Structures are given as structure tokens and as C-alpha cells.
Short mmCIF file of C-alpha atoms and ligand atoms in Angstrom, two decimals:
data_model
loop_
_atom_site.label_atom_id
_atom_site.label_comp_id
_atom_site.label_asym_id
_atom_site.label_seq_id
_atom_site.Cartn_x
_atom_site.Cartn_y
_atom_site.Cartn_z
CA MET X 1 0.45 0.22 -0.46
CA LYS X 2 2.91 2.11 1.26
CA GLY X 3 3.36 5.26 -1.91
CA ARG X 4 0.62 3.56 -3.46
CA VAL X 5 -1.98 7.00 -5.25
CA LEU X 6 -4.67 7.27 -7.00
CA ILE X 7 -5.45 11.14 -8.97
CA ILE X 8 -9.01 11.60 -10.24
CA GLY X 9 -9.65 13.71 -12.68
CA ALA X 10 -7.99 14.87 -15.60
CA GLY X 11 -7.67 18.18 -16.44
CA GLY X 12 -5.76 21.73 -16.06
CA VAL X 13 -4.72 20.41 -12.55
CA GLY X 14 -3.97 16.45 -12.72
CA THR X 15 -1.63 16.88 -15.40
CA VAL X 16 -0.35 19.29 -13.17
CA VAL X 17 -0.08 16.68 -10.24
CA ALA X 18 0.15 13.39 -12.76
CA LYS X 19 3.44 15.15 -12.76
CA LYS X 20 4.96 16.46 -9.99
CA VAL X 21 3.68 12.94 -7.99
CA ALA X 22 6.49 11.63 -11.12
CA MET X 23 8.82 13.92 -9.76
CA ASN X 24 8.90 12.85 -6.42
CA SER X 25 8.69 9.17 -7.13
CA ASP X 26 10.64 8.28 -4.21
CA VAL X 27 6.87 9.16 -1.95
CA PHE X 28 5.11 8.20 -4.32
CA THR X 29 6.26 4.36 -5.67
CA ASP X 30 2.50 3.59 -7.91
CA ILE X 31 0.36 6.23 -9.75
CA MET X 32 -2.60 5.82 -10.98
CA LEU X 33 -4.23 8.78 -13.03
CA ALA X 34 -8.40 8.49 -13.69
CA SER X 35 -11.14 10.73 -14.63
CA ARG X 36 -14.22 10.57 -17.40
CA THR X 37 -12.75 9.77 -20.50
CA LYS X 38 -9.98 8.19 -20.23
CA SER X 39 -8.46 8.91 -23.29
CA LYS X 40 -7.32 12.33 -21.74
CA CYS X 41 -5.43 10.31 -18.47
CA ASP X 42 -3.74 8.42 -21.33
CA ALA X 43 -2.05 11.67 -23.12
CA ILE X 44 -1.30 13.51 -19.91
CA ALA X 45 1.23 10.31 -18.57
CA ALA X 46 2.32 9.94 -22.35
CA ASN X 47 3.76 12.65 -21.20
CA ILE X 48 5.89 12.09 -18.52
CA LYS X 49 9.01 10.23 -18.82
CA GLU X 50 10.02 9.94 -14.74
CA ALA X 51 7.85 7.36 -13.89
CA LYS X 52 4.73 4.60 -15.24
CA ILE X 53 1.76 5.97 -15.66
CA LYS X 54 -1.06 3.68 -14.74
CA THR X 55 -4.40 5.17 -16.23
CA ALA X 56 -7.96 4.48 -16.05
CA GLN X 57 -12.25 5.11 -17.01
CA VAL X 58 -14.37 6.52 -13.98
CA ASP X 59 -17.48 8.32 -13.07
CA ALA X 60 -17.14 9.33 -10.34
CA ASP X 61 -20.29 10.49 -9.30
CA SER X 62 -20.95 7.06 -8.57
CA VAL X 63 -19.93 5.35 -5.45
CA GLU X 64 -20.09 1.53 -6.79
CA GLU X 65 -17.63 2.73 -10.14
CA LEU X 66 -15.09 4.25 -7.58
CA VAL X 67 -15.54 0.96 -5.21
CA LYS X 68 -14.40 -0.74 -7.71
CA LEU X 69 -11.41 0.80 -8.58
CA PHE X 70 -10.45 1.27 -5.64
CA LYS X 71 -10.74 -2.73 -5.01
CA GLU X 72 -8.07 -2.56 -8.15
CA PHE X 73 -5.66 -0.32 -7.89
CA GLN X 74 -6.06 -0.49 -3.57
CA PRO X 75 -4.76 3.01 -3.27
CA GLU X 76 -4.07 5.14 0.40
CA LEU X 77 -4.64 8.01 -0.63
CA VAL X 78 -7.04 9.73 -2.73
CA ILE X 79 -6.05 13.07 -4.06
CA ASN X 80 -9.49 14.36 -5.88
CA VAL X 81 -8.56 17.52 -8.74
CA ALA X 82 -12.08 16.38 -9.82
CA LEU X 83 -15.45 19.13 -9.49
CA PRO X 84 -16.22 19.79 -6.21
CA TYR X 85 -19.76 17.62 -7.43
CA GLN X 86 -17.55 14.31 -6.69
CA ASP X 87 -15.67 15.79 -2.94
CA LEU X 88 -18.85 12.67 -1.45
CA THR X 89 -19.16 10.74 -3.23
CA ILE X 90 -15.23 9.88 -3.59
CA MET X 91 -15.44 10.23 0.34
CA ASP X 92 -17.82 7.63 0.25
CA ALA X 93 -16.51 5.56 -1.75
CA CYS X 94 -13.21 6.26 0.58
CA LEU X 95 -14.86 5.22 3.49
CA GLU X 96 -15.86 1.96 1.91
CA CYS X 97 -13.15 1.16 1.22
CA GLY X 98 -10.43 2.37 3.79
CA VAL X 99 -9.10 5.17 1.42
CA ASN X 100 -7.33 7.98 2.66
CA TYR X 101 -8.36 11.05 0.50
CA LEU X 102 -7.41 14.68 0.01
CA ASP X 103 -8.33 17.14 -2.51
CA THR X 104 -8.18 21.81 -3.98
CA ALA X 105 -12.38 22.31 -4.04
CA ASN X 106 -15.37 22.39 -0.96
CA TYR X 107 -17.88 20.47 -1.89
CA GLU X 108 -21.03 22.10 -3.95
CA PRO X 109 -24.35 21.23 -4.73
CA ILE X 110 -24.41 21.19 -8.62
CA ASP X 111 -27.78 22.58 -8.56
CA GLU X 112 -27.34 25.81 -6.28
CA ALA X 113 -24.05 27.49 -5.98
CA LYS X 114 -23.27 27.60 -2.99
CA PHE X 115 -19.34 26.22 -1.75
CA GLU X 116 -20.00 26.21 2.03
CA TYR X 117 -17.42 23.09 4.53
CA HIS X 118 -19.99 21.45 5.98
CA TRP X 119 -21.45 18.90 4.49
CA GLN X 120 -17.70 17.55 4.26
CA TRP X 121 -17.46 18.39 7.70
CA ALA X 122 -20.49 15.78 8.54
CA TYR X 123 -17.55 13.21 7.82
CA LYS X 124 -15.57 14.34 10.49
CA GLU X 125 -16.74 11.30 12.88
CA ARG X 126 -17.36 8.49 9.99
CA PHE X 127 -12.55 9.50 9.26
CA GLU X 128 -11.45 9.35 12.67
CA GLN X 129 -13.53 6.20 12.99
CA ALA X 130 -12.46 4.13 10.29
CA GLY X 131 -8.72 6.04 11.70
CA LEU X 132 -7.95 7.91 8.23
CA THR X 133 -7.07 10.76 7.38
CA ALA X 134 -9.03 13.76 4.30
CA ILE X 135 -7.39 16.38 4.02
CA LEU X 136 -9.35 19.68 2.93
CA GLY X 137 -8.56 22.06 0.35
CA CYS X 138 -4.79 22.07 -0.12
CA GLY X 139 -4.63 24.23 -3.50
CA PHE X 140 -2.82 27.68 -3.61
CA ASP X 141 -6.72 29.53 -2.25
CA PRO X 142 -7.35 27.46 -0.50
CA GLY X 143 -4.45 26.08 0.28
CA VAL X 144 -1.62 27.65 0.66
CA THR X 145 -2.85 30.84 1.93
CA GLY X 146 -4.21 28.58 4.74
CA VAL X 147 -1.03 26.42 4.97
CA PHE X 148 1.22 30.90 4.96
CA THR X 149 -3.05 32.00 7.57
CA ALA X 150 -0.55 29.41 9.88
CA TYR X 151 2.16 29.66 9.80
CA ALA X 152 1.83 33.46 10.45
CA ALA X 153 0.01 32.40 13.89
CA LYS X 154 2.63 30.64 14.12
CA HIS X 155 5.98 32.43 14.10
CA HIS X 156 5.56 35.54 13.65
CA PHE X 157 2.08 36.93 15.92
CA ASP X 158 0.19 35.44 19.28
CA GLU X 159 -2.43 37.27 17.97
CA ILE X 160 -3.78 37.57 13.94
CA HIS X 161 -6.56 40.35 13.83
CA TYR X 162 -7.26 41.29 10.39
CA LEU X 163 -6.70 38.88 7.10
CA ASP X 164 -6.62 39.59 3.84
CA ILE X 165 -5.91 36.94 1.17
CA VAL X 166 -5.11 39.19 -1.87
CA ASP X 167 -4.68 36.74 -5.31
CA CYS X 168 -3.40 38.51 -8.72
CA ASN X 169 -3.23 36.64 -11.83
CA ALA X 170 -1.53 39.53 -14.27
CA GLY X 171 -1.05 36.59 -16.85
CA ASP X 172 -1.90 37.54 -20.11
CA HIS X 173 -3.82 33.65 -22.64
CA LYS X 174 -3.44 35.84 -25.89
CA ARG X 175 -7.63 34.99 -25.26
CA PRO X 176 -10.96 38.02 -25.84
CA PHE X 177 -12.19 35.22 -23.10
CA ALA X 178 -10.62 31.94 -20.87
CA THR X 179 -10.74 30.70 -16.99
CA ASN X 180 -7.87 30.19 -15.92
CA PHE X 181 -9.53 26.46 -14.01
CA ASN X 182 -12.73 25.46 -15.96
CA PRO X 183 -15.26 27.17 -16.64
CA GLU X 184 -18.42 26.04 -14.68
CA ILE X 185 -17.22 26.52 -11.15
CA ASN X 186 -14.87 29.64 -11.92
CA ILE X 187 -17.99 31.96 -13.61
CA ARG X 188 -20.07 30.31 -10.38
CA GLU X 189 -17.77 31.42 -7.89
CA ILE X 190 -17.18 35.57 -9.72
CA THR X 191 -21.27 35.35 -9.88
CA GLN X 192 -21.96 34.77 -6.53
CA LYS X 193 -22.12 37.68 -4.32
CA GLY X 194 -19.50 38.71 -1.80
CA LYS X 195 -19.11 38.12 1.97
CA TYR X 196 -16.41 39.11 4.41
CA TRP X 197 -15.97 37.88 8.32
CA GLU X 198 -16.40 41.91 10.22
CA ASN X 199 -16.64 41.20 14.36
CA GLY X 200 -18.18 37.49 14.42
CA GLN X 201 -20.54 37.98 12.02
CA TRP X 202 -20.55 37.63 7.98
CA VAL X 203 -21.57 40.51 5.51
CA GLU X 204 -22.85 40.10 2.38
CA THR X 205 -22.66 42.33 -0.86
CA GLU X 206 -23.47 42.61 -4.81
CA PRO X 207 -20.29 40.47 -6.49
CA GLN X 208 -18.05 43.48 -7.19
CA GLU X 209 -19.63 45.71 -5.38
CA ILE X 210 -16.53 46.43 -3.20
CA HIS X 211 -12.71 46.83 -4.86
CA GLN X 212 -9.19 49.09 -5.31
CA PRO X 213 -6.12 48.86 -6.28
CA ILE X 214 -3.87 47.16 -4.92
CA THR X 215 0.53 47.20 -5.61
CA TYR X 216 1.13 43.51 -6.22
CA PRO X 217 5.15 42.30 -6.53
CA GLU X 218 6.47 41.95 -9.42
CA VAL X 219 3.84 43.28 -11.17
CA GLY X 220 2.42 46.39 -9.97
CA PRO X 221 -1.61 47.63 -8.78
CA ARG X 222 -3.62 45.75 -10.52
CA GLU X 223 -8.07 46.78 -9.79
CA SER X 224 -9.08 43.90 -7.10
CA TYR X 225 -12.48 42.56 -6.32
CA LEU X 226 -13.74 41.15 -2.81
CA LEU X 227 -15.40 37.80 -3.61
CA TYR X 228 -16.60 35.11 -1.39
CA HIS X 229 -14.13 32.36 -0.82
CA GLU X 230 -14.36 28.84 0.93
CA GLU X 231 -11.28 28.93 3.40
CA LEU X 232 -13.10 32.15 5.19
CA GLU X 233 -15.00 30.08 5.97
CA SER X 234 -12.26 27.53 7.42
CA LEU X 235 -9.50 31.10 8.36
CA THR X 236 -11.97 32.48 11.29
CA LYS X 237 -12.68 29.26 12.32
CA ASN X 238 -9.84 28.02 13.50
CA PHE X 239 -8.19 31.44 14.25
CA PRO X 240 -10.51 32.72 16.01
CA THR X 241 -8.77 36.38 16.43
CA ILE X 242 -9.57 37.38 13.59
CA LYS X 243 -11.78 40.51 13.46
CA ARG X 244 -12.06 40.68 9.67
CA ALA X 245 -10.67 37.91 6.26
CA ARG X 246 -11.09 39.11 3.09
CA PHE X 247 -10.24 37.93 -0.03
CA TRP X 248 -9.39 40.02 -2.95
CA MET X 249 -8.82 38.93 -6.79
CA THR X 250 -7.82 40.33 -10.03
CA PHE X 251 -10.05 41.68 -12.79
CA GLY X 252 -9.08 43.06 -16.42
CA GLN X 253 -12.18 44.64 -17.73
CA GLU X 254 -12.98 43.12 -21.02
CA TYR X 255 -12.86 39.71 -18.21
CA LEU X 256 -15.48 41.28 -16.68
CA THR X 257 -17.17 43.51 -20.22
CA HIS X 258 -17.35 39.85 -20.96
CA LEU X 259 -18.79 38.16 -18.39
CA ARG X 260 -21.30 40.34 -17.90
CA VAL X 261 -22.44 40.35 -21.55
CA ILE X 262 -22.74 35.89 -20.43
CA GLN X 263 -24.98 36.63 -17.47
CA ASN X 264 -26.69 38.94 -18.97
CA ILE X 265 -28.27 37.04 -21.74
CA GLY X 266 -28.38 33.86 -19.53
CA MET X 267 -25.50 32.09 -20.18
CA ALA X 268 -24.15 31.84 -16.61
CA SER X 269 -27.63 30.59 -15.80
CA ILE X 270 -27.00 26.74 -13.80
CA GLU X 271 -31.27 26.13 -14.35
CA PRO X 272 -32.08 23.55 -17.09
CA ILE X 273 -33.85 24.73 -19.80
CA MET X 274 -35.08 23.27 -23.23
CA TYR X 275 -33.07 22.95 -26.30
CA GLU X 276 -34.76 21.15 -29.55
CA GLY X 277 -36.33 18.75 -27.63
CA ARG X 278 -32.87 18.24 -24.44
CA GLU X 279 -32.75 19.19 -21.18
CA ILE X 280 -29.65 21.25 -21.26
CA VAL X 281 -27.71 24.35 -18.30
CA PRO X 282 -27.31 26.65 -20.07
CA ILE X 283 -23.78 27.56 -17.85
CA GLN X 284 -22.60 23.34 -18.77
CA PHE X 285 -22.61 24.94 -23.22
CA LEU X 286 -21.38 27.89 -22.42
CA LYS X 287 -17.83 25.47 -21.23
CA ALA X 288 -18.07 23.39 -23.60
CA VAL X 289 -17.46 25.60 -26.43
CA LEU X 290 -14.72 28.36 -23.70
CA PRO X 291 -11.35 27.82 -24.26
CA ASP X 292 -10.23 24.51 -22.13
CA PRO X 293 -8.02 26.21 -19.54
CA LYS X 294 -5.80 23.18 -20.45
CA GLU X 295 -4.22 24.55 -23.50
CA LEU X 296 -3.83 27.70 -22.29
CA GLY X 297 -0.39 26.99 -21.18
CA GLU X 298 1.62 27.14 -24.89
CA ASN X 299 1.18 31.55 -25.58
CA TYR X 300 1.13 32.61 -21.21
CA THR X 301 2.74 34.48 -20.27
CA GLY X 302 3.29 36.85 -17.13
CA GLN X 303 3.14 35.55 -13.61
CA THR X 304 -0.12 35.18 -10.76
CA SER X 305 1.39 37.02 -6.81
CA ILE X 306 -0.90 34.99 -4.42
CA GLY X 307 -0.54 35.92 -0.31
CA CYS X 308 -2.21 36.94 2.92
CA ARG X 309 -1.55 40.18 4.56
CA ILE X 310 -1.99 39.99 7.96
CA ARG X 311 -1.78 42.72 10.66
CA GLY X 312 -2.15 41.39 14.49
CA ILE X 313 -0.48 41.52 17.93
CA LYS X 314 3.20 39.97 18.89
CA ASP X 315 5.07 41.19 22.37
CA GLY X 316 2.11 43.80 22.63
CA LYS X 317 2.88 45.69 19.86
CA GLU X 318 1.15 45.81 16.74
CA ARG X 319 3.15 44.60 13.35
CA THR X 320 2.54 43.62 9.67
CA TYR X 321 3.56 40.67 7.34
CA TYR X 322 2.88 39.94 3.88
CA VAL X 323 3.89 36.10 2.46
CA TYR X 324 3.47 35.06 -1.13
CA ASN X 325 4.32 33.61 -4.32
CA ASN X 326 4.95 34.51 -7.58
CA CYS X 327 4.92 32.06 -9.63
CA SER X 328 5.46 32.94 -13.43
CA HIS X 329 3.32 31.14 -16.62
CA GLU X 330 6.10 30.31 -19.22
CA ALA X 331 8.37 28.55 -15.82
CA ALA X 332 5.24 26.52 -15.48
CA TYR X 333 3.85 25.47 -18.34
CA LYS X 334 8.34 24.54 -19.39
CA GLU X 335 7.79 22.37 -16.52
CA THR X 336 4.54 20.58 -16.57
CA GLY X 337 2.96 21.56 -19.74
CA ALA X 338 0.02 23.27 -18.35
CA GLN X 339 -0.26 27.32 -16.77
CA GLY X 340 0.57 28.65 -13.84
CA VAL X 341 -3.35 29.24 -12.16
CA SER X 342 -3.51 25.23 -12.90
CA TYR X 343 0.68 24.92 -11.40
CA THR X 344 -0.34 27.21 -8.08
CA THR X 345 -2.81 24.76 -8.20
CA GLY X 346 -1.45 20.79 -8.52
CA VAL X 347 1.18 21.42 -6.50
CA PRO X 348 0.45 22.43 -3.21
CA ALA X 349 -2.12 19.51 -3.72
CA THR X 350 0.80 16.83 -4.34
CA ILE X 351 2.91 18.77 -1.62
CA GLY X 352 -0.75 18.29 0.77
CA ALA X 353 0.04 14.21 -0.50
CA MET X 354 3.85 14.07 0.41
CA MET X 355 2.74 15.10 3.73
CA PHE X 356 0.98 12.53 4.74
CA PHE X 357 2.52 9.35 2.88
CA LYS X 358 5.52 10.87 5.68
CA GLY X 359 3.60 10.70 7.87
CA ILE X 360 3.24 14.01 8.82
CA TRP X 361 0.18 15.26 7.90
CA ARG X 362 -1.85 12.48 8.88
CA LYS X 363 -4.61 11.60 11.82
CA PRO X 364 -7.75 10.39 11.16
CA GLY X 365 -10.81 12.98 11.31
CA VAL X 366 -11.44 15.71 8.24
CA TYR X 367 -8.81 18.36 8.25
CA ASN X 368 -8.56 21.86 6.48
CA VAL X 369 -4.30 22.30 6.22
CA GLU X 370 -4.78 25.27 8.56
CA GLU X 371 -4.89 22.60 11.24
CA PHE X 372 -1.99 20.90 10.50
CA ASP X 373 2.00 22.09 11.18
CA PRO X 374 2.88 24.63 8.45
CA ASP X 375 6.67 24.52 8.55
CA PRO X 376 7.33 21.10 6.73
CA PHE X 377 4.98 22.12 3.77
CA MET X 378 6.51 25.81 3.68
CA GLU X 379 9.81 24.08 3.33
CA GLU X 380 8.35 21.60 0.69
CA LEU X 381 7.20 24.41 -1.66
CA ASN X 382 10.46 26.23 -1.85
CA LYS X 383 11.39 23.12 -2.96
CA GLN X 384 9.41 21.55 -5.22
CA GLY X 385 8.88 24.92 -7.19
CA LEU X 386 6.33 27.80 -5.62
CA PRO X 387 8.98 29.86 -3.59
CA TRP X 388 7.83 32.01 -0.87
CA HIS X 389 8.88 35.56 0.19
CA GLU X 390 8.24 37.85 3.14
CA GLN X 391 7.63 41.61 3.83
CA PHE X 392 7.38 42.58 7.63
CA ASP X 393 5.52 45.42 9.53
CA ILE X 394 5.03 47.65 5.41
CA ASP X 395 1.27 49.04 4.47
CA LEU X 396 -0.87 46.57 4.12
CA GLU X 397 -2.69 49.38 1.47
CA LEU X 398 -5.89 47.21 3.54
P1 LIG V 1 -11.08 20.63 -15.52
O1 LIG V 1 -12.38 21.24 -16.06
O2 LIG V 1 -9.36 20.76 -16.62
O3 LIG V 1 -10.99 19.05 -15.02
C1 LIG V 1 -12.02 18.65 -13.88
C2 LIG V 1 -11.09 16.69 -15.26
O4 LIG V 1 -11.59 15.77 -14.43
C3 LIG V 1 -11.81 16.80 -15.63
O5 LIG V 1 -10.87 15.97 -16.91
C4 LIG V 1 -13.30 15.75 -15.72
O6 LIG V 1 -13.18 15.31 -17.16
C5 LIG V 1 -12.74 15.13 -14.79
N1 LIG V 1 -13.99 14.89 -14.22
C6 LIG V 1 -14.87 15.66 -14.52
N2 LIG V 1 -16.80 14.99 -13.76
C7 LIG V 1 -16.32 13.62 -13.73
C8 LIG V 1 -17.12 13.10 -12.76
N3 LIG V 1 -17.84 12.80 -12.95
N4 LIG V 1 -16.15 11.72 -12.70
C9 LIG V 1 -14.43 11.20 -12.96
N5 LIG V 1 -13.82 12.83 -13.40
C10 LIG V 1 -14.11 13.74 -14.29
O7 LIG V 1 -10.43 21.32 -13.89
P2 LIG V 1 -9.43 22.41 -12.94
O8 LIG V 1 -8.22 21.26 -13.63
O9 LIG V 1 -9.42 23.35 -13.96
O10 LIG V 1 -9.81 21.75 -12.12
C11 LIG V 1 -9.96 20.72 -11.78
C12 LIG V 1 -9.99 20.70 -9.32
O11 LIG V 1 -9.60 22.40 -8.98
C13 LIG V 1 -11.64 21.21 -9.31
O12 LIG V 1 -11.79 21.17 -8.33
C14 LIG V 1 -11.48 23.49 -9.31
O13 LIG V 1 -12.20 23.58 -8.50
C15 LIG V 1 -9.95 22.89 -7.77
N6 LIG V 1 -9.70 23.85 -8.05
C16 LIG V 1 -8.50 25.04 -6.87
C17 LIG V 1 -7.92 26.12 -6.53
C18 LIG V 1 -7.04 25.91 -5.88
O14 LIG V 1 -6.34 27.28 -5.64
N7 LIG V 1 -7.45 25.12 -5.21
C19 LIG V 1 -6.93 27.00 -8.30
C20 LIG V 1 -8.28 26.00 -9.59
C21 LIG V 1 -8.53 25.25 -9.06
P3 LIG V 1 -13.97 15.39 -19.01
O15 LIG V 1 -11.96 15.65 -19.15
O16 LIG V 1 -14.35 13.87 -19.17
O17 LIG V 1 -14.70 16.82 -18.88
#
């Protein structure tokens, strides 16, 4: 069993996870990539020379199909980089077969654009009783942003009071409109109402209502929009001294104009409609005609810059702290064949899996990443292609 890992999902993120897992074959001894379309798994595996990757077809919406595959391959850990809709079926199959679990996005019902952790946190006792570990939200955001916050709390603060997660994509993929990860999930996330935590409660905003320029390292000022992001839920729970927690993401004017048109003409809707005698969901049809995020890498220039800006108290004095990573789309593509957003998600998922196999992040139950020791993960970020930087006592702008 040791080192046997099953990756589910052959998209942009799955491409990076498969490559990075293969590059760390001292930890991952047997690797399988399974997804809805086996030919996509085969194409990814054929491009990886560092290790042999087995492939399989699976519909991850079916617990029965998953159980059959788990029994055949006998993985010790599943890395779920399919879609958030599959989280619960994969967790159910893990419980049935005694397999550990890791994902990068929290469960979302397909017919309701609402992401909350309670569905997955409800599995805590069952994972505890089965002696299995589930690691939730181990991409970049959520993921590294939680590890950054835990690292700040461990080393630089007695109490964190203000947390701003700032996510900038200053890349150019040379397409009029494309999303950097699954279009359906991305558009559902951005068209939702905004939400942030302040003084013990959630404050709701209209979509993109609050925005301001934020200056990103090596990028400069970019208009950044407050939106709700899932790690705010777990971080405010796990760090109860936080008085305010917000999430900011940059969008270009072109992107926002396209998004507005898409919404105005009804193409962002998740309500099924009848088309030529069959039911279709507009946003799923839109996904089929938009560029595949996996194909954006080739001419992608520029970089991402994602980090945590934190204000709090250390030794009775107020201090500020900024910890961030910048990731070049070109370098990501050169190494893995995928663009920076897939890379910044797939590398942390791989590191989380390494932490599990090394026995460092392994305890029965269901956990968000900030509940584990951040230090070995932070060390590995530097080695696996996502080096981070710190700034102290600066003007956080927020
Ligand atoms: P893609 O759409 O590129 O890939 C998703 C893959 O999952 C596809 O290969 C798809 O198969 C497969 N899939 C979908 N449904 C099923 C199913 N029922 N059974 C088996 N396989 C299925 O998405 P990305 O790679 O861009 O994103 C993957 C995940 O990563 C998403 O959950 C996303 O939310 C998350 N993410 C997390 C981030 C973070 O920082 N935490 C950032 C970016 C993404 P097919 O090819 O047949 O369609």
C-alpha cells in the first residue's frame, strides 16, 4: 500500500499533479490517473517520462464505480482533482474501502452555486472511526493561503486580527475570454454575492461591489475585487482571534465585460432549459465552447501573485506581515505543460500528499490544511517550484 496514489481528474490541475507526483517517485511508488475520459489520462501519462502512470476510466459521481476501482488498484490515498461536485461520492468510496482523501475545492451541489464546508466536515467522525485522514482544500487558495496563515500564527503573531488574501493573475493568455480553471466552477464562484467576515459575522455584498487597487510584487497596482472564497470559512473558525477576513482577486476590464454579457444573455445560468427537445444547462454548454483551461499554457505570459496580508499583535505590539508567492506561467508550462493557475493548484496538492505519505499530515478525521504543522509544507514549497517571500511591518494598503 505504501506510496500508492490514485489521482482523479485529468484536467489542467490533474496534469500538474500527475507530473509532480511522478517527479517525486521516492514518495509515490505506484501512480494511477483516472477520470471520466480515459483518453485524456492516456495523453497526460504519455507525456510523463519520470515514472510509469497507470490510467483508468471512472465516473466519480458513482460510488459503485469508485469502489470497484479502489478495490482493483488499492490506493492508500486519493487526490481528488475532478470537480467539487464529486467530493462526497469520493469520500463515501474512501470510507467504504479504507482509503485516505485529499482535495483542492470544497463540495458544491451541482444545482445550487453554494460552497460551504459543512457537508464535508460532517464526515469527521466517520473518518476518525475508520482511522482515515481527509485533507481538505489543498490547492493554492484554498490551500497555501491556509498554510501561510498557520505559519504566520505559529512564528510571527500572538494574535492575528486582520487577514486579507490577495490573489492576482497578471498573466496574458492572448484569448479574448477564457477562465483559468474549470469555466463552470469559476463563473459560478465569481457571479455569486461577495461575503467577508467582520466582528463575528458575515457581511454580504453585491458581486464585485467592493474593489480597490492593490499593489502586487513585480506586477504593480491592479484593480482587485472582494469576493467570497471558501478558506474564509475555515480560517475564521480555526483562528478565532481574526476580527476581519477578506479575499481579493484581480480581474481585467475585458474579463468583467465578457462576464457581464454572459450573465445578461443568460449563459451563466445553472437552471436547465429545453433545447431542441433535450435538457441542457446553459453554463455547461458555455463551458463546451470556451477555451479549455488546459490548452491555455502555450502562449501564456506573465505571472500570478498570491499571498496573505496580515495585521495582528506580537509581544504586545502591532505588526504587519505579507507572505506571498509569484509564479510564472511560462516556467509552469515549460515544466509541466500546464499554465500557472493549474500549477499553483497542482503543486500544493502534491505536497499535501507528500506530507501524508511521510506521516507528517496524518491523523484520523477531516481537516483543513491550517490544522496541520505548516513548517514542513512551507519548506517543500521552496523545493517544488513555489518559493515564497516575506515582508514585515509594511503598509498593507488594506
Ligand atoms: P478541469 O475542468 O480542467 O478538469 C476537471 C477534470 O475532472 C476533467 O478531466 C473531467 O473529465 C474530470 N471530471 C469531471 N467530472 C467527472 C466525473 N464525474 N468523473 C470523473 N472525472 C470527472 O478542471 P481543473 O483541472 O481546472 O480544476 C480541477 C479542480 O481543481 C476543480 O475542483 C477546481 O475547483 C479546483 N481548483 C482549485 C484551486 C485552488 O487553488 N484550490 C484553483 C483552481 C482549481 P472530462 O475531461 O471528461 O471533462
